[in-house]
Coordinates of C-alpha atoms in Angstrom, one line a residue:
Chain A
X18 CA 0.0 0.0 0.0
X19 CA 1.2 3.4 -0.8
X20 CA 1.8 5.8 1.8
X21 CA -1.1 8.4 2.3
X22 CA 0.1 12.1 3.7
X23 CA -1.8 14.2 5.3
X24 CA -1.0 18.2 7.2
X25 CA -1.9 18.8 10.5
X26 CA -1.3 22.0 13.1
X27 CA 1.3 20.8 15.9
X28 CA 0.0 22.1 19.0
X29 CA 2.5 20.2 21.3
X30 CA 5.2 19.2 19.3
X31 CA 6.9 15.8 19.3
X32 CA 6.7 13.0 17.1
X33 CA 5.5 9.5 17.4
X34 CA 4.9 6.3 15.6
X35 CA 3.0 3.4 16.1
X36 CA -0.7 2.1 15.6
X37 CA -3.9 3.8 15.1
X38 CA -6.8 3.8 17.8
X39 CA -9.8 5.6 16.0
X40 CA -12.3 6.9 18.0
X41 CA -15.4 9.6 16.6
X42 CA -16.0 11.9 19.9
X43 CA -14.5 11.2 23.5
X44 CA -15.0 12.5 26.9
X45 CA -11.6 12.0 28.4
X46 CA -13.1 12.7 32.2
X47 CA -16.1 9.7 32.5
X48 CA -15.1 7.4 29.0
X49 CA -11.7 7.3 29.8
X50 CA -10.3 5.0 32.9
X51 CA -6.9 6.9 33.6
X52 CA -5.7 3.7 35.7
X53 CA -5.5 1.9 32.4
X54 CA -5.9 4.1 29.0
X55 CA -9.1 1.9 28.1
X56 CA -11.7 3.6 27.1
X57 CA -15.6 3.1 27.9
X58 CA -15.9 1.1 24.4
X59 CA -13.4 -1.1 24.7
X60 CA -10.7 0.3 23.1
X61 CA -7.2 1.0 24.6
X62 CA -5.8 4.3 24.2
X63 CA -2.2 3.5 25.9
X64 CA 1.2 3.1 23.3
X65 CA -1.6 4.3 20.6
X66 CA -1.4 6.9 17.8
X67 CA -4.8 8.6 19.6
X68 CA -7.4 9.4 16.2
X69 CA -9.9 11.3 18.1
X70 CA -11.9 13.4 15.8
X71 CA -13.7 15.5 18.3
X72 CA -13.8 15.6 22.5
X73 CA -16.4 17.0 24.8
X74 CA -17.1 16.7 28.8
X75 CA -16.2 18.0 31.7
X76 CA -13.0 20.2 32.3
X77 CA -12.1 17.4 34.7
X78 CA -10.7 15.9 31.3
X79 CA -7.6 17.4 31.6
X80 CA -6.6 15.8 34.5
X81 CA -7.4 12.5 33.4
X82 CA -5.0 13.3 30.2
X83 CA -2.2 13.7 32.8
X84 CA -2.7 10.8 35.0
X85 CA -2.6 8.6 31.7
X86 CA 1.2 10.0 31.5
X87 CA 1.6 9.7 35.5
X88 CA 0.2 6.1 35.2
X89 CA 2.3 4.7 32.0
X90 CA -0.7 4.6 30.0
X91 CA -0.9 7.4 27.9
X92 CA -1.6 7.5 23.9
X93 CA 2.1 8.3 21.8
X94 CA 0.2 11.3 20.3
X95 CA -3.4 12.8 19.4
X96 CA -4.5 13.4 16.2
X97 CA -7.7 15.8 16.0
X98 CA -9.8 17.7 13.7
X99 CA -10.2 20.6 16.2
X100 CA -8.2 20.7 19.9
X101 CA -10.1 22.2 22.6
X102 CA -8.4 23.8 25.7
X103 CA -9.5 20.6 27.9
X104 CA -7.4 18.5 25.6
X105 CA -4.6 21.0 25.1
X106 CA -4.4 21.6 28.8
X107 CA -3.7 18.3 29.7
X108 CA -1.7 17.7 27.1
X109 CA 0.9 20.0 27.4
X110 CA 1.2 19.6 31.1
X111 CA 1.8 16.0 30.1
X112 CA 3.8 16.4 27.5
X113 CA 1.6 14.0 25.0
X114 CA 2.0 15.4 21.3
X115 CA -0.8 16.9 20.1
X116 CA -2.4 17.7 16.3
X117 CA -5.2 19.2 15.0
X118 CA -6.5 20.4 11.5
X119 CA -6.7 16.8 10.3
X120 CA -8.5 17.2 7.0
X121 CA -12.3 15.0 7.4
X122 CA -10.8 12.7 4.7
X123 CA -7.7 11.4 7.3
X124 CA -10.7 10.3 9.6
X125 CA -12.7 8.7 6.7
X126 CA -9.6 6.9 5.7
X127 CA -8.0 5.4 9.2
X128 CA -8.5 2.2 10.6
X129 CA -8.3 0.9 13.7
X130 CA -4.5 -0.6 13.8
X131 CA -3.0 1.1 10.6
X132 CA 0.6 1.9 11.4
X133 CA 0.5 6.0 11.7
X134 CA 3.8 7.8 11.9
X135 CA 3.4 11.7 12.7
X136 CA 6.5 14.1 12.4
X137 CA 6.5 17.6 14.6
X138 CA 5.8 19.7 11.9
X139 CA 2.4 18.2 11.5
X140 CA 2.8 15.8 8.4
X141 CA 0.8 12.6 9.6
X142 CA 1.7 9.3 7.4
X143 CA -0.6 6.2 6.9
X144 CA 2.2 3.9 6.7
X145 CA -0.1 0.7 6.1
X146 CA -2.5 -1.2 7.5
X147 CA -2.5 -3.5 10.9
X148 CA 0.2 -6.5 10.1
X149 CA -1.6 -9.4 10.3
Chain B
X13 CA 1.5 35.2 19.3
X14 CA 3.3 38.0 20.3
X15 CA 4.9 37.3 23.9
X16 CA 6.3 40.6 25.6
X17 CA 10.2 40.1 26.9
X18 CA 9.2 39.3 30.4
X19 CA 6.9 36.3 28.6
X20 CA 9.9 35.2 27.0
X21 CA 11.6 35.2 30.2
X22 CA 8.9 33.1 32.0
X23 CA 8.0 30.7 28.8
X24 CA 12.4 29.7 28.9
X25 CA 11.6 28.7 32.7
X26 CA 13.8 31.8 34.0
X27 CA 11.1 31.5 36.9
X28 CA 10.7 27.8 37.3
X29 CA 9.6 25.0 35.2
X30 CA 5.8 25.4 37.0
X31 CA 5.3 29.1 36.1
X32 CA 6.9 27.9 32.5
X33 CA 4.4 25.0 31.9
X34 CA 1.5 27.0 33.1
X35 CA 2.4 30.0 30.7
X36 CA 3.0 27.6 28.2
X37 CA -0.7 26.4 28.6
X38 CA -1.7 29.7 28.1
X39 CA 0.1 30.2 25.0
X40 CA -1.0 26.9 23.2
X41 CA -4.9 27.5 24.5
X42 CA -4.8 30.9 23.1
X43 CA -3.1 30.0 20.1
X44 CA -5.7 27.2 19.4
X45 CA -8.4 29.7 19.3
X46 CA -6.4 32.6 17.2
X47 CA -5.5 35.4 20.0
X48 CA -2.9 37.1 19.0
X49 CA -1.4 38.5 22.6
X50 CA -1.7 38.0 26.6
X51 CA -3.1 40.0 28.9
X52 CA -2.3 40.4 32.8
X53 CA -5.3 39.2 35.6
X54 CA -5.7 40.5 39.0
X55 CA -7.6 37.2 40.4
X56 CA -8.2 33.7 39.3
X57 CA -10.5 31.7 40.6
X58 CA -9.8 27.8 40.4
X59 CA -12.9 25.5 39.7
X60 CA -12.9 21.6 40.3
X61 CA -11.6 21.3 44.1
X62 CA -13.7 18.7 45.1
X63 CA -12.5 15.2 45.4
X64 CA -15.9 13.8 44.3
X65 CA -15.3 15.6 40.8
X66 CA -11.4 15.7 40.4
X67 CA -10.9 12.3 41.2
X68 CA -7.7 10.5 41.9
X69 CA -6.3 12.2 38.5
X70 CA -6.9 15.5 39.7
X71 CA -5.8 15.0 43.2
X72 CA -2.3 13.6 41.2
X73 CA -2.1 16.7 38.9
X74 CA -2.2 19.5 41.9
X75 CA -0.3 17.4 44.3
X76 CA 2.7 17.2 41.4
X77 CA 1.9 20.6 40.0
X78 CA 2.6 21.8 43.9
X79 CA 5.8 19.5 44.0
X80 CA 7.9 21.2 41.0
X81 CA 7.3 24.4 42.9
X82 CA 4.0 26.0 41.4
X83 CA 3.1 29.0 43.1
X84 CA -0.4 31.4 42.2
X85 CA 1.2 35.0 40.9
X86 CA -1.9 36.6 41.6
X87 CA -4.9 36.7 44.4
X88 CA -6.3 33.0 43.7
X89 CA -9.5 31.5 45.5
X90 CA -10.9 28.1 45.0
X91 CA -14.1 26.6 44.2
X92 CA -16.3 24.3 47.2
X93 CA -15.1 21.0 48.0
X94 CA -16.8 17.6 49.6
X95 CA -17.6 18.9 53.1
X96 CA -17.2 21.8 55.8
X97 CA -13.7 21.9 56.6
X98 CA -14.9 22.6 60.0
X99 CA -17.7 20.5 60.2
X100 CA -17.6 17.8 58.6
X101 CA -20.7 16.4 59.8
X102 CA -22.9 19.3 59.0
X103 CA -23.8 17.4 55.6
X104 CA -27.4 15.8 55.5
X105 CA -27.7 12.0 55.3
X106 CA -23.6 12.1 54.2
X107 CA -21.1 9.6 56.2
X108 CA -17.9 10.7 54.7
X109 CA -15.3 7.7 54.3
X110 CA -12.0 8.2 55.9
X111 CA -10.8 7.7 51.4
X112 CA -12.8 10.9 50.8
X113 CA -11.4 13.4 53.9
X114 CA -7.4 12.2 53.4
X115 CA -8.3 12.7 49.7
X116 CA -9.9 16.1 50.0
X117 CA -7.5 17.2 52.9
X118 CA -4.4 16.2 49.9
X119 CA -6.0 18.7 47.4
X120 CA -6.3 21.5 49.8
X121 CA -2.8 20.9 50.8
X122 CA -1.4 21.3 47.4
X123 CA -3.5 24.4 46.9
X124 CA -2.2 25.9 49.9
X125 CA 1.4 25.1 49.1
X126 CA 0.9 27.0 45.6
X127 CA -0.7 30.2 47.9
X128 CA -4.3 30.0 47.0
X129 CA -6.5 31.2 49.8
X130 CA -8.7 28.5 50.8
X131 CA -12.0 30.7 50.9
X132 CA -13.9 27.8 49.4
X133 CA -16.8 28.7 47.6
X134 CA -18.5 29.2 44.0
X135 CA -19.5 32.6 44.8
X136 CA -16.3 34.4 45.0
X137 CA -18.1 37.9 44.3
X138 CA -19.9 37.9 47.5
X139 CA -17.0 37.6 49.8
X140 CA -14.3 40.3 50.6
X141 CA -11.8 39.1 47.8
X142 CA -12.7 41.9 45.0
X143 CA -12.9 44.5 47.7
X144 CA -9.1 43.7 48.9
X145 CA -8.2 42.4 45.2
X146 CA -9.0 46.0 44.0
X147 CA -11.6 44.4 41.4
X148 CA -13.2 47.1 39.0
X149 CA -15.5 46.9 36.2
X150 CA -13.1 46.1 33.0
X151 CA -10.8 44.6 35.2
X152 CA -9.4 40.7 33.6
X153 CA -9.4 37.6 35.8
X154 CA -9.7 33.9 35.3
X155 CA -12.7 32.5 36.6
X156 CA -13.0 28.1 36.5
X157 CA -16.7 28.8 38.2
X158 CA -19.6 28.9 35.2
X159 CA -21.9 30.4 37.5
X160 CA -19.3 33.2 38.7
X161 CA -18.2 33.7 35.3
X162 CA -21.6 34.5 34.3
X163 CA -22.1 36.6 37.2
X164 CA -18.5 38.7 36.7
X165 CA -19.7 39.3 33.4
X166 CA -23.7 39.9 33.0
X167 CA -23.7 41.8 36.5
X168 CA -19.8 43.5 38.0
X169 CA -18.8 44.1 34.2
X170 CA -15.5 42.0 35.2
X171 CA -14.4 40.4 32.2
X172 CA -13.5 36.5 32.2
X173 CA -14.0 33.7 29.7
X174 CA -15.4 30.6 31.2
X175 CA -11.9 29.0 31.6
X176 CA -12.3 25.9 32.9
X177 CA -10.8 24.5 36.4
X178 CA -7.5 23.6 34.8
X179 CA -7.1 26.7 33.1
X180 CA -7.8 29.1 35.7
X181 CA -5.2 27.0 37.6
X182 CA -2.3 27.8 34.9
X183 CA -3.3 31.4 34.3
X184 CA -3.7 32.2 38.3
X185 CA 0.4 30.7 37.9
X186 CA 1.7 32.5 34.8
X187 CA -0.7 35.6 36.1
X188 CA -2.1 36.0 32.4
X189 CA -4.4 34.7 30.2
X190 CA -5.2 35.1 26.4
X191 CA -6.8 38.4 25.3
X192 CA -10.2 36.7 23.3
X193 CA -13.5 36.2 24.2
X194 CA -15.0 38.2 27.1
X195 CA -11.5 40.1 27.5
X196 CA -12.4 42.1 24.2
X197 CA -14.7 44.7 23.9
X198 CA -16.2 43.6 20.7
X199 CA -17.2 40.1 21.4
X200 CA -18.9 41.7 24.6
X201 CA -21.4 43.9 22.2
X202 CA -24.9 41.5 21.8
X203 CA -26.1 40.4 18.2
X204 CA -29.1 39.2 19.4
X205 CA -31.8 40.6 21.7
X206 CA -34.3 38.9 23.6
X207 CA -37.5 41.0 25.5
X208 CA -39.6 38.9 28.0
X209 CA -43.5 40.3 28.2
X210 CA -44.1 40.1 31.6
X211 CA -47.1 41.2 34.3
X212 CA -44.7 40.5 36.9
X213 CA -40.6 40.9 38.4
X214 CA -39.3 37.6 38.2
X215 CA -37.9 36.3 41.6
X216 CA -34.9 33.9 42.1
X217 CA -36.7 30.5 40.4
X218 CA -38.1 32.5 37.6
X219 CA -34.9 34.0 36.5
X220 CA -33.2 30.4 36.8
X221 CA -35.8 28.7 34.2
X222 CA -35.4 31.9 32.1
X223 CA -31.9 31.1 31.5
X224 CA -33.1 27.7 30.9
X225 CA -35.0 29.2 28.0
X226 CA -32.7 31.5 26.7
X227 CA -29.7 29.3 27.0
X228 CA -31.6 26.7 24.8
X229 CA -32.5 29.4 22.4
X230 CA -29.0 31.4 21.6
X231 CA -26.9 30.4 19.0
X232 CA -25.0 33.7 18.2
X233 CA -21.4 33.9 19.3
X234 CA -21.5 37.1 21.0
X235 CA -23.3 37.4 24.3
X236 CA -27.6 37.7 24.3
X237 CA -29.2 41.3 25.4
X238 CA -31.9 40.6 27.4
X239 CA -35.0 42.8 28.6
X240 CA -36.4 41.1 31.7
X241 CA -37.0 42.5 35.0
X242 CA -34.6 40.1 37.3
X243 CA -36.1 40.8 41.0
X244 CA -32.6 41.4 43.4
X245 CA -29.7 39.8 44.0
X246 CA -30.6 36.2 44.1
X247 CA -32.6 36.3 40.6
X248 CA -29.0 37.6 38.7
X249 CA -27.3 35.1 41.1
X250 CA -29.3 32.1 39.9
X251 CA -29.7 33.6 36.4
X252 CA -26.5 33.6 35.9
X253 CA -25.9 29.5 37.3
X254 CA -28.6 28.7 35.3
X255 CA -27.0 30.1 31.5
X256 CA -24.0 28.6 32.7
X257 CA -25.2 25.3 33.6
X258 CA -27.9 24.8 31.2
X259 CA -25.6 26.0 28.5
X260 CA -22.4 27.4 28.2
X261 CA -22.8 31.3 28.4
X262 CA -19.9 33.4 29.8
X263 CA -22.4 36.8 29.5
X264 CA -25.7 37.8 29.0
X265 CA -25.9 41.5 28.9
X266 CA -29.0 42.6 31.1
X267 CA -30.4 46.0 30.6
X268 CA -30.5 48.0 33.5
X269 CA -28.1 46.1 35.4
X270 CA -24.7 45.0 33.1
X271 CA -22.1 47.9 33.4
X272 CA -21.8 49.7 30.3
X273 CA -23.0 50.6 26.9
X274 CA -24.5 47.5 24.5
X275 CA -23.1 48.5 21.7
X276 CA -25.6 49.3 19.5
X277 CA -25.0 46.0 17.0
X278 CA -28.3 43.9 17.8
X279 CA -30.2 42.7 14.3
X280 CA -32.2 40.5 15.9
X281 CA -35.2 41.0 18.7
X282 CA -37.1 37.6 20.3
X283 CA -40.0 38.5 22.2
X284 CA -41.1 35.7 24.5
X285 CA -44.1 35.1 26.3
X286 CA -44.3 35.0 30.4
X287 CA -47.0 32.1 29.6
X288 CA -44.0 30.2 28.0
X289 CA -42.1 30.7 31.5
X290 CA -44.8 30.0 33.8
X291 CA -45.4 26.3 32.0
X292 CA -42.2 25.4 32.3
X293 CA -42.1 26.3 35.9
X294 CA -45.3 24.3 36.8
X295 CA -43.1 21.4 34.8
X296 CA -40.7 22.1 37.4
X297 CA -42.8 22.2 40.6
X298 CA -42.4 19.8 43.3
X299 CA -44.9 17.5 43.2
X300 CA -43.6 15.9 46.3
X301 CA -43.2 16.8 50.0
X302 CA -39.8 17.6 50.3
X303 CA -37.1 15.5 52.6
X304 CA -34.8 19.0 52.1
X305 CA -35.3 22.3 51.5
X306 CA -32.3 23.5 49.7
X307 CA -31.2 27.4 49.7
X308 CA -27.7 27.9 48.3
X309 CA -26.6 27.1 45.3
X310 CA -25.0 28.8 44.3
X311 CA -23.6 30.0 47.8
X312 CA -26.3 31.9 49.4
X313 CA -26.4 35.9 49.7
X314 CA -27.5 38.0 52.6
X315 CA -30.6 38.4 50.9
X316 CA -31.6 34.7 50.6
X317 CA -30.5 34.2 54.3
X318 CA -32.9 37.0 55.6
X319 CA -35.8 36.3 53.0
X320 CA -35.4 32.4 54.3
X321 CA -35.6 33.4 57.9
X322 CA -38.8 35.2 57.7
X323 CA -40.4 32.5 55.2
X324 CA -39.4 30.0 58.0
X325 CA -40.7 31.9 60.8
X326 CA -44.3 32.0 59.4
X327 CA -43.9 28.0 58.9
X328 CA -44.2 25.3 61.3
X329 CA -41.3 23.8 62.5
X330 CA -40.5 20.5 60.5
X331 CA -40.1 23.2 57.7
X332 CA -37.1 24.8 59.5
X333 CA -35.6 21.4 60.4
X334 CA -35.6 20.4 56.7
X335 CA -34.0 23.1 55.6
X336 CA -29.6 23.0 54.4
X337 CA -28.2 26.2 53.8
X338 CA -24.9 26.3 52.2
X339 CA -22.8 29.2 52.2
X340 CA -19.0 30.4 51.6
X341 CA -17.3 30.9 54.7
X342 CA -17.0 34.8 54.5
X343 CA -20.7 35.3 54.7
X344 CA -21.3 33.1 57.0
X345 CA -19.1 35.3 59.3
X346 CA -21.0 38.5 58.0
X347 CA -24.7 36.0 58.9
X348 CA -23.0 35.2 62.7
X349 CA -22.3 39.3 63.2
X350 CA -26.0 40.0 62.1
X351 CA -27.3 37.4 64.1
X352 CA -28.9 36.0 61.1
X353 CA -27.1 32.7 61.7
X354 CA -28.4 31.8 65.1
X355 CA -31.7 32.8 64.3
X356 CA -31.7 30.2 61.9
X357 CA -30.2 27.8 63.7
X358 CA -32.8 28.3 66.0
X359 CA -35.4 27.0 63.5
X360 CA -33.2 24.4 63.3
X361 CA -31.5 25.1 60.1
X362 CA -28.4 23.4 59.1
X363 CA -25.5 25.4 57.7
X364 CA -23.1 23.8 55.6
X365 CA -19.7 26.0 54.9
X366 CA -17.3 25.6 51.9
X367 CA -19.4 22.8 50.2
X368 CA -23.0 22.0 49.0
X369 CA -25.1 19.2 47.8
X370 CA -24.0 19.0 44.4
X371 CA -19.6 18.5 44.8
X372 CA -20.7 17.0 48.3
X373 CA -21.2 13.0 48.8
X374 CA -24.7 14.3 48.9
X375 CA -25.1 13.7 45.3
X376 CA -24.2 10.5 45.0
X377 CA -25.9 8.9 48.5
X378 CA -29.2 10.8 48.0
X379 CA -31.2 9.0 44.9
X380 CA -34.3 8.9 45.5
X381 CA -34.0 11.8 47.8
X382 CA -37.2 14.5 47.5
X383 CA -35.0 17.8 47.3
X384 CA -37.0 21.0 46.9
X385 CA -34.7 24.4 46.0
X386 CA -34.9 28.0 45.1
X387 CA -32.2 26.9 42.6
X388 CA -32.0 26.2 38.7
X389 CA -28.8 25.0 38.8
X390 CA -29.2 22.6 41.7
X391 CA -32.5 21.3 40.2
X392 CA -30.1 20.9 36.9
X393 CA -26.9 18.6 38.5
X394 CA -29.0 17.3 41.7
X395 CA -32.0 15.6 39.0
X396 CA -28.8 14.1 36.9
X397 CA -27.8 12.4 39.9
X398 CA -31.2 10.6 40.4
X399 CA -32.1 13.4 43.1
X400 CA -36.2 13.9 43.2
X401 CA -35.9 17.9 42.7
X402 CA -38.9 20.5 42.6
X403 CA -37.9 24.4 42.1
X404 CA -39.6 27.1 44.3
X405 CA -39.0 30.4 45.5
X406 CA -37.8 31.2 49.3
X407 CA -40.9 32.2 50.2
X408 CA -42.7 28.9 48.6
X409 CA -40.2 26.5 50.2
X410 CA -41.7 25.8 54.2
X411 CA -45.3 25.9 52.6
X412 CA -44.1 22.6 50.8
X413 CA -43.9 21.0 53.9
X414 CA -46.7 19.7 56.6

């Protein structure tokens, strides 16, 4: 498969590579259990290239951003169509990378356990899909 | 963004690597939503202080945050927490676990460490911070509160965005927040008006489900004019908690009462009906015979204390006995000088300080509960939480009971 770019805005800068976890809209504070990075549906959001096109909730979201760090569990990065200052908050006082601007095609095309690689000036790569 | 020298300074950790992270919060948040600059606060006021909201993450975050050395640069008070500090018993049908009070005592400690005062309460305007602070209308601050936000702007004409408990944390450290929103004088000038026909000034409950209604209704950016007659202090007090609860309103400026000029840029008039009001209050009605009868939220005023103490003295006394009264800790002291205080303890009102029944245990223990209130916003989280909840004005509540 060939490799599909894409731009994004760094927020917090950093970059990271490893597999996708898609999710549509997250609460981080109530959906997220910051003892072990799994979310509400199942998925896990720890050692994961975090797709999360939109958040919402409770300001309380922040802090559950940080304990993921604090606990081990956190996502590499977070990929976003627009950041809002719950997510940036935590994120930069946990030092997670952070990206937003994602074009709505990026979320139509990623899967669940593609291989994503981001680079701190905002260019996100599909590399490929899950390895079997 | 342009960062002044001194910004520079602060953002390269020449003041620590707290005041650097919290500045650098700043930076990115305002970035994110296209301000161009920073401006100085006087005051911040930090939201999200109880344990049984923050959690174990939160109580993590302020307890590290206080470890690499984070200290407030400005006046900074904090929002209620799970019980009275003094009294930990004066919550009704609440036994606190041992978890909860080393939990909570943990989150004050780090707050205290960073210099916050610990005047605990969600009604910062009514104590003597501004007066000391040197608050004046146009003044900037960070507010976490919804319902204070509302209130600083719709009513003192002190500007804050609604920041959020985190973020009023970072800015009360880096002393600054992003000039947008409420901070600049064109966002404050209302698009949209509404005018409410009405036979009648609207007391405390009224004013609540009105901004009820009009949060539902505004879509507009900019902050709603409104032509309403609000009846005193408590009907801009619960006004204001209910278009910050309901919705997400930072302002809504009130003729007659919000400092300053409108600025002349409305396009659009609603006229409402008081018919539409008075159905959704009956909706709203108790339909119950209260267990509680809940004045406070948020924190009471002077005004609610004295109008509750004569409603309770025409009442029998199972009325008084029901009744929880929670307050900030400052006006309780101004109650106790007027007497006010053991009046109502006398008709066996209970006084809870630096808490209330929504951040409380309370919350949580009490479903199935009957809680009447003069409160939107109570009657707004309290319901969520499987609380039975029935609004009614001061004057209303002791007639509810037997």
């Amino acid at each position: 498969m060939e490799v599909l770019r894409f731009r994004s805005r760094p927020i917090v800068g950093g970059e990271a590579e490893g597999p996708a976890v898609v999710i549509g809209s997250l609460s981080f504070y109530g959906e997220v259990d910051p003892e072990t990075g799994a979310t509400s549906s199942g998925k896990s959001l720890a050692g994961k290239v975090a797709v999360i096109r939109r958040s919402r909730g409770s300001t309380v979201g922040s802090y559950v951003i940080y304990a993921l760090k604090e606990n081990g569990v956190a996502p590499l990065a977070i990929l976003m169509e627009k950041a809002e200052p719950i997510v940036i908050a935590g994120c930069v006082l946990a030092g997670i990378p952070l990206y937003d601007g994602l074009p709505p095609e990026f979320f139509e095309r990623v899967r669940d356990g593609d291989r994503l690689r981001v680079y701190s000036d905002g260019l996100v790569e599909i590399l490929g899909p899950r390895k079997p | 963004m342009y960062l002044t020298r001194e910004e520079e300074r602060i953002l390269a950790g020449e003041e620590g690597e707290a005041k650097a992270k919290a500045l650098e919060v700043i930076v990115k948040v305002g970035e994110a939503v296209g301000a161009e600059r920073l401006i100085p606060i006087k005051h911040a006021h930090v939201s999200g202080a109880s344990y049984m909201t923050i959690g174990d993450a939160g109580l993590r975050f302020l307890s590290r945050l206080a470890e690499i050395g984070a200290r407030f640069s400005v006046p900074t008070t904090v929002n209620p927490v799970s019980y009275d500090v003094e009294d930990p018993s004066a919550l009704p049908m609440v036994r606190l676990s041992p978890r909860v009070v080393k939990a909570q005592s943990e989150i004050l400690r780090a707050l205290e460490a960073m210099g916050a005062e610990l005047i605990l309460t969600c009604t910062p305007y009514y104590t003597e911070v501004p007066r000391r602070v040197g608050l004046r209308e146009g003044d900037s601050v960070a507010w976490g509160e919804s319902s204070a936000v509302a209130y600083a702007n719709s009513v003192l004409g002190i500007h804050t965005n609604r920041e959020g408990g985190p973020l009023a944390l970072m800015a009360g450290i880096a002393g600054r927040t992003y000039f947008y929103g409420a901070h600049d004088p064109e966002w404050r000038k209302p698009r949209v008006a509404y005018r409410l026909e009405t036979p009648k000034v609207l007391d405390e409950t009224e004013a609540g489900v009105l901004g009820e209604v009009i949060a539902a209704q505004h879509r507009d950016e900019h902050p709603p004019l409104l032509d309403a007659p609000l009846g005193g202090e408590a009907a801009l007090k619960e006004f204001s908690a209910a278009v910050g609860s309901a919705g997400s309103l930072a302002m809504v400026h009130i003729t007659g009462v919000t400092p300053g000029d409108p600025g002349g840029a409305v396009e659009e008039v609603v006229t409402m009906d008081y018919g539409d009001l008075a159905r959704r209050m009956e909706e709203l009605a108790p339909g119950f015979e209260p267990d509680i009868l809940y004045v406070g939220c948020p924190h009471a005023s002077i005004e609610e204390l004295r109008r509750l103490y004569r409603a309770l003295s025409n009442a029998g006394e199972r009325a008084g006995r029901r009744t929880v009264v929670s307050v900030s800790r400052s006006l309780y002291l101004q109650a106790l000088r007027e007497g006010l205080v053991e009046r109502l303890r006398g008709l066996g009102v209970r006084f809870v300080r630096d808490s209330c029944l929504i951040v409380s245990p309370f919350s949580s223990s009490a479903r199935g509960v009957g809680v009447a209130t003069n409160s939107y916003k109570a009657y707004f989280y309290l319901s969520r939480k499987g609380v039975k909840v029935g609004l009614a004005p001061i004057e209303a509540l002791p007639k509810l009971v037997s």
